[in-house]
PDB file of C-alpha atoms in Angstrom:
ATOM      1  CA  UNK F   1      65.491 -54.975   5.273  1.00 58.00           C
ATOM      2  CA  UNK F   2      66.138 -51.767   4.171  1.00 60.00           C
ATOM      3  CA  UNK F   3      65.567 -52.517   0.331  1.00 65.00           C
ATOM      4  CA  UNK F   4      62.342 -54.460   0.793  1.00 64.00           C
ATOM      5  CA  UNK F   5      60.715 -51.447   2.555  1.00 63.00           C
ATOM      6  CA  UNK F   6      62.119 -49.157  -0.209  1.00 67.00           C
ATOM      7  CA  UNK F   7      60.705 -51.883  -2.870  1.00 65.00           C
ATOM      8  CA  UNK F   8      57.154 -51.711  -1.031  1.00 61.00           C
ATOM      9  CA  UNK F   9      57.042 -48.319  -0.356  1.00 61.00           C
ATOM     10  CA  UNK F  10      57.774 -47.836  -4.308  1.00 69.00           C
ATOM     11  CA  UNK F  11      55.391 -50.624  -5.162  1.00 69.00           C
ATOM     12  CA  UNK F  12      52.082 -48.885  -2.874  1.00 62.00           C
ATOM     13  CA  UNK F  13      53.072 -45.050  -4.565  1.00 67.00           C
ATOM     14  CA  UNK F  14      52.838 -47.460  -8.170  1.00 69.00           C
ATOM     15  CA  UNK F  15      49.136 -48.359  -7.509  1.00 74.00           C
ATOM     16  CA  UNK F  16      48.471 -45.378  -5.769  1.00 65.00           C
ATOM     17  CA  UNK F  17      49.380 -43.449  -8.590  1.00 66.00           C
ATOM     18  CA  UNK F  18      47.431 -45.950 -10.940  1.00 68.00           C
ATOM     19  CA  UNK F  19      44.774 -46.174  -9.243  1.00 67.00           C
ATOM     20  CA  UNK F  20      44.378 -42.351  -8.916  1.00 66.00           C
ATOM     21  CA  UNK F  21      44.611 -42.533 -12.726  1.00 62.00           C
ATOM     22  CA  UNK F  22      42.511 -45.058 -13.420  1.00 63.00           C
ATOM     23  CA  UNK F  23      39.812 -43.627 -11.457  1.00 61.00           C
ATOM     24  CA  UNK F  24      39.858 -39.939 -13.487  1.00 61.00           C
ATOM     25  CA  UNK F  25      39.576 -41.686 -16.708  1.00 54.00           C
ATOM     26  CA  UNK F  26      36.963 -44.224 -15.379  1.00 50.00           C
ATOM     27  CA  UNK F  27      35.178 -40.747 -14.257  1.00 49.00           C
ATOM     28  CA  UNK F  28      35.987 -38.377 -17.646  1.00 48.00           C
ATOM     29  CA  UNK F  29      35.115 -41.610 -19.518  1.00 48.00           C
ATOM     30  CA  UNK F  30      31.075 -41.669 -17.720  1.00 44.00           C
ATOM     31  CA  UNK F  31      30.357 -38.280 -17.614  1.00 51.00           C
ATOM     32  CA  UNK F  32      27.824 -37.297 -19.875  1.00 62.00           C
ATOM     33  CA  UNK F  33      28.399 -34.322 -22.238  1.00 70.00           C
ATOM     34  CA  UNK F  34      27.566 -30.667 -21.031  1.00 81.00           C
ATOM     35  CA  UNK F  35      24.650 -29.090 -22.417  1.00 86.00           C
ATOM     36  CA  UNK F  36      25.736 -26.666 -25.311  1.00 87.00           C
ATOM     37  CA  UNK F  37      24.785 -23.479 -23.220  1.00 87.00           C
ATOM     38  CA  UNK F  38      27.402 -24.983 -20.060  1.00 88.00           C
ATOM     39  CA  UNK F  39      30.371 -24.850 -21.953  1.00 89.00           C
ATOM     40  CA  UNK F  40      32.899 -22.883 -20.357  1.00 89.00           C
ATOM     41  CA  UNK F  41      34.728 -19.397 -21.674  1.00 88.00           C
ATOM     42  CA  UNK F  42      36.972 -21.206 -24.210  1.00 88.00           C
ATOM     43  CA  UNK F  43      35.266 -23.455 -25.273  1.00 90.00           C
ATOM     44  CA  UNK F  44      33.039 -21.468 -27.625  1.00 92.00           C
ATOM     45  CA  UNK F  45      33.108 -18.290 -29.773  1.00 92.00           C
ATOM     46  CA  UNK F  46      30.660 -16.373 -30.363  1.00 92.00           C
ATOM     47  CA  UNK F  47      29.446 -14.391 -33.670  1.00 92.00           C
ATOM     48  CA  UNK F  48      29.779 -10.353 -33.641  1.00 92.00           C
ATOM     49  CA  UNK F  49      26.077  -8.919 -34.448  1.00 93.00           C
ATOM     50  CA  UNK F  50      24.557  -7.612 -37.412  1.00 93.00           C
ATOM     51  CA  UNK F  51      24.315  -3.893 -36.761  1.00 93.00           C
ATOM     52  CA  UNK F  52      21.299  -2.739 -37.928  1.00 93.00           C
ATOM     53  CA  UNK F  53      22.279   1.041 -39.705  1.00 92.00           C
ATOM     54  CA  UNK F  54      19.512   3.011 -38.664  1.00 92.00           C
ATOM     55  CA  UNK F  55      19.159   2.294 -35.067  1.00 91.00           C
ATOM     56  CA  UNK F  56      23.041   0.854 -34.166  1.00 92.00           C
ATOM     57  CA  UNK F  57      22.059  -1.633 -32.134  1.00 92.00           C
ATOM     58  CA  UNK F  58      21.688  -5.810 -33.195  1.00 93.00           C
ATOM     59  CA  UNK F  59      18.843  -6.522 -35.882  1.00 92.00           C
ATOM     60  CA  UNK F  60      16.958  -9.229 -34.084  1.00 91.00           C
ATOM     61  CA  UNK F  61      16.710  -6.551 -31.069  1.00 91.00           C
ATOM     62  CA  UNK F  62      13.608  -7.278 -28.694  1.00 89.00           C
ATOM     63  CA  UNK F  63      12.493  -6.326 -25.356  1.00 87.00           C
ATOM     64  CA  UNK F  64      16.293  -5.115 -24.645  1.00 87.00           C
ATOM     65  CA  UNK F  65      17.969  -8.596 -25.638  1.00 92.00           C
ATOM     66  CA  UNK F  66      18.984  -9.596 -28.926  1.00 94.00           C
ATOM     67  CA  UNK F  67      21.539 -13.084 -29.961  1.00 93.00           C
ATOM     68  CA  UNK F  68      24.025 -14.416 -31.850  1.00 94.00           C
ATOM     69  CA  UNK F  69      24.999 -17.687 -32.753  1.00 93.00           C
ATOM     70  CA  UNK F  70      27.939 -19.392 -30.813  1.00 92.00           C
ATOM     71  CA  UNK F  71      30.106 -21.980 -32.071  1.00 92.00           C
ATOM     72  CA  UNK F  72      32.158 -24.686 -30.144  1.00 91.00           C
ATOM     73  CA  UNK F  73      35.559 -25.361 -30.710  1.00 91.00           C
ATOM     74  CA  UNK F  74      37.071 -28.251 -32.561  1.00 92.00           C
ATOM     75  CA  UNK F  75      36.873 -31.542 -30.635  1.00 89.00           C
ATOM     76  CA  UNK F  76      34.513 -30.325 -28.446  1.00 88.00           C
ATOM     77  CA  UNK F  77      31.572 -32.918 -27.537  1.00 88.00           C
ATOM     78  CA  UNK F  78      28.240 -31.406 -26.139  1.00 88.00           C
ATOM     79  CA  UNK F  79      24.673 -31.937 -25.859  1.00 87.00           C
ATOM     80  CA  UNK F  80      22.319 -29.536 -27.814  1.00 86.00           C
ATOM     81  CA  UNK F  81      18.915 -28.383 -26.635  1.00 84.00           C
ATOM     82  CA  UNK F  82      17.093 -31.496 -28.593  1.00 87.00           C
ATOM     83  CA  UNK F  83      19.338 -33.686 -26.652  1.00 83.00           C
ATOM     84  CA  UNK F  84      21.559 -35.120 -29.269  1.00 87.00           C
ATOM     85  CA  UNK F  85      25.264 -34.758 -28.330  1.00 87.00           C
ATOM     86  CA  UNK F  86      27.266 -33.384 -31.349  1.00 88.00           C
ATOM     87  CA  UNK F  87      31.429 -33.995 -31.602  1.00 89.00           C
ATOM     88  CA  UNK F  88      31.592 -30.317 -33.187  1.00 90.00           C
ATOM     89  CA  UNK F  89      34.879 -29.243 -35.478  1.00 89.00           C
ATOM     90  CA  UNK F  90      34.492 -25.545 -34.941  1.00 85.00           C
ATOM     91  CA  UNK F  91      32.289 -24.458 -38.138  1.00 88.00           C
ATOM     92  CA  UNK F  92      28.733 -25.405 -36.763  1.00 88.00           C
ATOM     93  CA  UNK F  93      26.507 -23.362 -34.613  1.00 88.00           C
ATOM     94  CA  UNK F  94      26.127 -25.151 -31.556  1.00 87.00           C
ATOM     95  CA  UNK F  95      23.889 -22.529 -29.566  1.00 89.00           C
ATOM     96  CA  UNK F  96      22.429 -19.222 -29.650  1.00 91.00           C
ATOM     97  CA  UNK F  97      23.603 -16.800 -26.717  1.00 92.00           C
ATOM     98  CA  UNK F  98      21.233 -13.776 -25.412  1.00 91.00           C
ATOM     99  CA  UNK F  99      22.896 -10.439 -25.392  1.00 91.00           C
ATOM    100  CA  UNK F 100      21.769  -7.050 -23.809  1.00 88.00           C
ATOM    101  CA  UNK F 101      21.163  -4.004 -26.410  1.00 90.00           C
ATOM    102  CA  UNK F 102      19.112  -0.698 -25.950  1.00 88.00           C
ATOM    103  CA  UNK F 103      15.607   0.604 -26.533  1.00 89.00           C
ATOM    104  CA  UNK F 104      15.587   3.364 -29.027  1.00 91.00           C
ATOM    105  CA  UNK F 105      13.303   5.338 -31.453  1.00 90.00           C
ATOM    106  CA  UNK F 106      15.081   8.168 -33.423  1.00 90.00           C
ATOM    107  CA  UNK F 107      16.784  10.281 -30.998  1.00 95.00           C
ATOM    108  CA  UNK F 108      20.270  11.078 -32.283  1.00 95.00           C
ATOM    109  CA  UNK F 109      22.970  11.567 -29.684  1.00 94.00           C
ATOM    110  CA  UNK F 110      25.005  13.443 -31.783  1.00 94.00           C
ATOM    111  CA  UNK F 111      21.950  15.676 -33.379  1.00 96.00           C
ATOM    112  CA  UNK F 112      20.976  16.198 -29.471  1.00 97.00           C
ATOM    113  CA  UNK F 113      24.610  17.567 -28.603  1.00 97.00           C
ATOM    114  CA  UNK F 114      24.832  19.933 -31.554  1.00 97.00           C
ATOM    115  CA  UNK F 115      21.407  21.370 -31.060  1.00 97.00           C
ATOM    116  CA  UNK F 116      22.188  21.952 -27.215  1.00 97.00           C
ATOM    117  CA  UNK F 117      25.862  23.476 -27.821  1.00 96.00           C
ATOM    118  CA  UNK F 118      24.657  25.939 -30.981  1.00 96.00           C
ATOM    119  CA  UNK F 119      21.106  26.527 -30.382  1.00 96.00           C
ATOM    120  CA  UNK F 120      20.382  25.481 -26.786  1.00 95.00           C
ATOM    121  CA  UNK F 121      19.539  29.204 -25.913  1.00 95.00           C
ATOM    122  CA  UNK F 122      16.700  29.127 -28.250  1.00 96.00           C
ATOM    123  CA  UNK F 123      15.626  25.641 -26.324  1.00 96.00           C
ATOM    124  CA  UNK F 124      16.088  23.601 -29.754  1.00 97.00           C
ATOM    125  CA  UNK F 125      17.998  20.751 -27.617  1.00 97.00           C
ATOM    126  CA  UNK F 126      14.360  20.214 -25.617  1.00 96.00           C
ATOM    127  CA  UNK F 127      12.314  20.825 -28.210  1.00 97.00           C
ATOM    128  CA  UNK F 128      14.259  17.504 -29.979  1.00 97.00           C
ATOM    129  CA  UNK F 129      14.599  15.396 -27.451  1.00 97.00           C
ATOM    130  CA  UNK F 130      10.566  15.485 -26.287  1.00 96.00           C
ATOM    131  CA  UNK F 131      10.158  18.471 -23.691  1.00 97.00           C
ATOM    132  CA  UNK F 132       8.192  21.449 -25.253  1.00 97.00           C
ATOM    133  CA  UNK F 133       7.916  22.998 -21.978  1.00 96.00           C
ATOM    134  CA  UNK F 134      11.065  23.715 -20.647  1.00 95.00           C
ATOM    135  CA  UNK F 135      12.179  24.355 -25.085  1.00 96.00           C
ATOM    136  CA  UNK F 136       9.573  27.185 -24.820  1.00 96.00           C
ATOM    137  CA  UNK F 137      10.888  28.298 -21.249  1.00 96.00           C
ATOM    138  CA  UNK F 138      14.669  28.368 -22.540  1.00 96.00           C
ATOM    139  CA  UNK F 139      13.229  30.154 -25.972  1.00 96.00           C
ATOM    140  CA  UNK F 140      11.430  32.727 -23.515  1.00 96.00           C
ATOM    141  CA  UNK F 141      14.254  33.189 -20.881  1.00 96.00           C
ATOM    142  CA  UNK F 142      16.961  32.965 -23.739  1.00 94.00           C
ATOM    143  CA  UNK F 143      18.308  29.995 -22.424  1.00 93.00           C
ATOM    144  CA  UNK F 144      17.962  30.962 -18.510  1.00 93.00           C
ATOM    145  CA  UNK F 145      20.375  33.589 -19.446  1.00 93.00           C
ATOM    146  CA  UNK F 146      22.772  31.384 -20.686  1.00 93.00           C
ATOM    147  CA  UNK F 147      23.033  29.612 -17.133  1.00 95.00           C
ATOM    148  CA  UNK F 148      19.980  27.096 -18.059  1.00 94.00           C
ATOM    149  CA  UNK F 149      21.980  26.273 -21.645  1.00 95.00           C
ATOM    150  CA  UNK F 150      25.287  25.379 -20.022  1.00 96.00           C
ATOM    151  CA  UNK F 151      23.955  23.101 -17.640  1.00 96.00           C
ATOM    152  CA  UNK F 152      21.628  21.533 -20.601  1.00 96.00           C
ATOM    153  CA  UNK F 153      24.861  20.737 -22.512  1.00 97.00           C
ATOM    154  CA  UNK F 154      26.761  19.342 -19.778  1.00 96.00           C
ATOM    155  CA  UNK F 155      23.264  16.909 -18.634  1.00 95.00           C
ATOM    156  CA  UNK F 156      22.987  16.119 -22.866  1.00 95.00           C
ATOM    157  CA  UNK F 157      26.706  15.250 -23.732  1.00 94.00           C
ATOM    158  CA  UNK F 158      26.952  13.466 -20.211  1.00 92.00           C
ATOM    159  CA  UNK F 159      23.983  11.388 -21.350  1.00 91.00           C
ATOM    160  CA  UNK F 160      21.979  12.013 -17.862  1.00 91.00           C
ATOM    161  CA  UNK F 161      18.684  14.017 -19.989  1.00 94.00           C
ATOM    162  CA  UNK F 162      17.561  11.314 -22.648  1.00 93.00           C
ATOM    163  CA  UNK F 163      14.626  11.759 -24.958  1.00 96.00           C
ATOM    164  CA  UNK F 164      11.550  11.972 -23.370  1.00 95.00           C
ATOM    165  CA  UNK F 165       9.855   8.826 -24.177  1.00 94.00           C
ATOM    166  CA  UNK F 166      12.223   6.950 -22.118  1.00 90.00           C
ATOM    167  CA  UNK F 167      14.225   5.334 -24.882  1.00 91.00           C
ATOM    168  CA  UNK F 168      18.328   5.946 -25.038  1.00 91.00           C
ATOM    169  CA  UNK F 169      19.925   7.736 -27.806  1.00 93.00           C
ATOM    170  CA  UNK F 170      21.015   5.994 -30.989  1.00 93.00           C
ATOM    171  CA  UNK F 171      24.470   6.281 -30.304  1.00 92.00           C
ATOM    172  CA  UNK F 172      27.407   4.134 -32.892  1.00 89.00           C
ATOM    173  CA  UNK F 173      27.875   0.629 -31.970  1.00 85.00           C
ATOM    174  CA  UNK F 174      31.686   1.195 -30.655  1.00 83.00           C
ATOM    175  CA  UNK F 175      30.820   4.843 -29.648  1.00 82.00           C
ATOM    176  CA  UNK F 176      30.468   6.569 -26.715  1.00 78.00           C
ATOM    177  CA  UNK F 177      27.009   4.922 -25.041  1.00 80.00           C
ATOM    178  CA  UNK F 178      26.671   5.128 -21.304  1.00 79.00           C
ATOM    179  CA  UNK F 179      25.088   2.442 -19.239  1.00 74.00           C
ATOM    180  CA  UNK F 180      22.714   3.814 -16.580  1.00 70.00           C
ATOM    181  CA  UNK F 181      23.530   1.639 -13.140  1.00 73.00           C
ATOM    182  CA  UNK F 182      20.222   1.346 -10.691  1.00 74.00           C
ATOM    183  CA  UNK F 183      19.823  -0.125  -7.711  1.00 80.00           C
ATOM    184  CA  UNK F 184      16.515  -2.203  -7.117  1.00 81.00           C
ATOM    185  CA  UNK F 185      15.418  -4.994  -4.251  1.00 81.00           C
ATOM    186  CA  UNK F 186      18.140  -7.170  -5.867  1.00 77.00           C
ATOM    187  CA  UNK F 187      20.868  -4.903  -5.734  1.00 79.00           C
ATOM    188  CA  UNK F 188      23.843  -6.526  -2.984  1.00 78.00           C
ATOM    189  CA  UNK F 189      24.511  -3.797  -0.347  1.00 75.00           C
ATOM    190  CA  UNK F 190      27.144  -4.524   1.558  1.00 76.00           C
ATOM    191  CA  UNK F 191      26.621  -4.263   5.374  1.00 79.00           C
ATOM    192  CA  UNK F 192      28.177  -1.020   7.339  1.00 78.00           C
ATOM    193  CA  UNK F 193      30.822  -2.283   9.735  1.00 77.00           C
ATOM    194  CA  UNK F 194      30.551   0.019  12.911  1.00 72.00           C
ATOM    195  CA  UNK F 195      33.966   0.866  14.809  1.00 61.00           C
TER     196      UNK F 195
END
């Protein structure tokens, strides 16, 4: 009695087990390819940018995004944006992925820095970045007394004063840039929990 129970309970974990099988591959074996652009972190790499000399940010920058081509691994299968699913083996470009990059016009960082460290008394450092006011100020008040040219340096090198048009500083690719953080309508607070 015993043995026939053991024999059926082996028999029903057999077709279980089969049928759990079966039922993955019936599934992997349907599902239509991802679109290019939904593969997973992986499954793709992705092309450094061309750095363009002058400015130090991507060549095709526009409007604060730039991109660079992305190819999928060997073996993988996916659908590009015409519609035509590809088997790729890890040489072709199977989409092109937007990346963030930074207004600029001409503003050096490091040009900004030395001005404001040797000649920020005279007000050189504003006169550069765009602010002929407070330049002729510092040149009048020799630099606030040299109160007005310590704090410039420290605002400068910390990257808080930019030029005055608005753009960022051209600062090396893999050098020291600082992102600005805002907060805007979109921004997640989270709630204040009362005691």
């Amino acid at each position: 009695m015993a043995a026939s129970r053991t024999r059926c309970l082996r028999s029903g974990m057999w077709i279980l087990l089969f049928y759990g099988v079966f039922s993955q591959l019936a599934e992997v074996l349907t599902e239509d390819a991802l679109s290019c652009e939904d593969l997973r972190l992986g499954q793709y790499l992705c092309n450094e940018p061309k750095i363009d000399e002058a400015t130090q940010e991507p060549e095709n920058c526009r409007d604060a995004t730039a991109w660079v081509e992305c190819l999928p691994a060997p073996n993988i299968s996916c659908r590009l944006v015409n519609g035509t699913e590809i088997k790729f083996s890890g040489k072709e470009v199977g989409f092109n992925k937007t990346i963030s990059c930074r207004n600029v016009s001409g503003y050096s960082y490091k040009v900004a820095v030395a001005l404001s460290l040797f000649l920020g008394w005279l007000g050189a450092d504003r006169f550069y970045l765009g602010y002929p006011a407070l330049g002729l100020l510092k040149f009048c008040t020799v630099g606030f007394c040299g109160i007005g040219t310590l704090i410039d340096f420290i605002l400068i090198a910390m990257q808080i004063v930019g030029p005055a048009d608005g753009s960022n500083y051209i600062v090396d690719y893999y050098g020291a840039r600082l992102t600005r953080l805002s907060i805007t309508n979109q921004t997640y607070r989270k709630p204040h929990l009362s005691l």
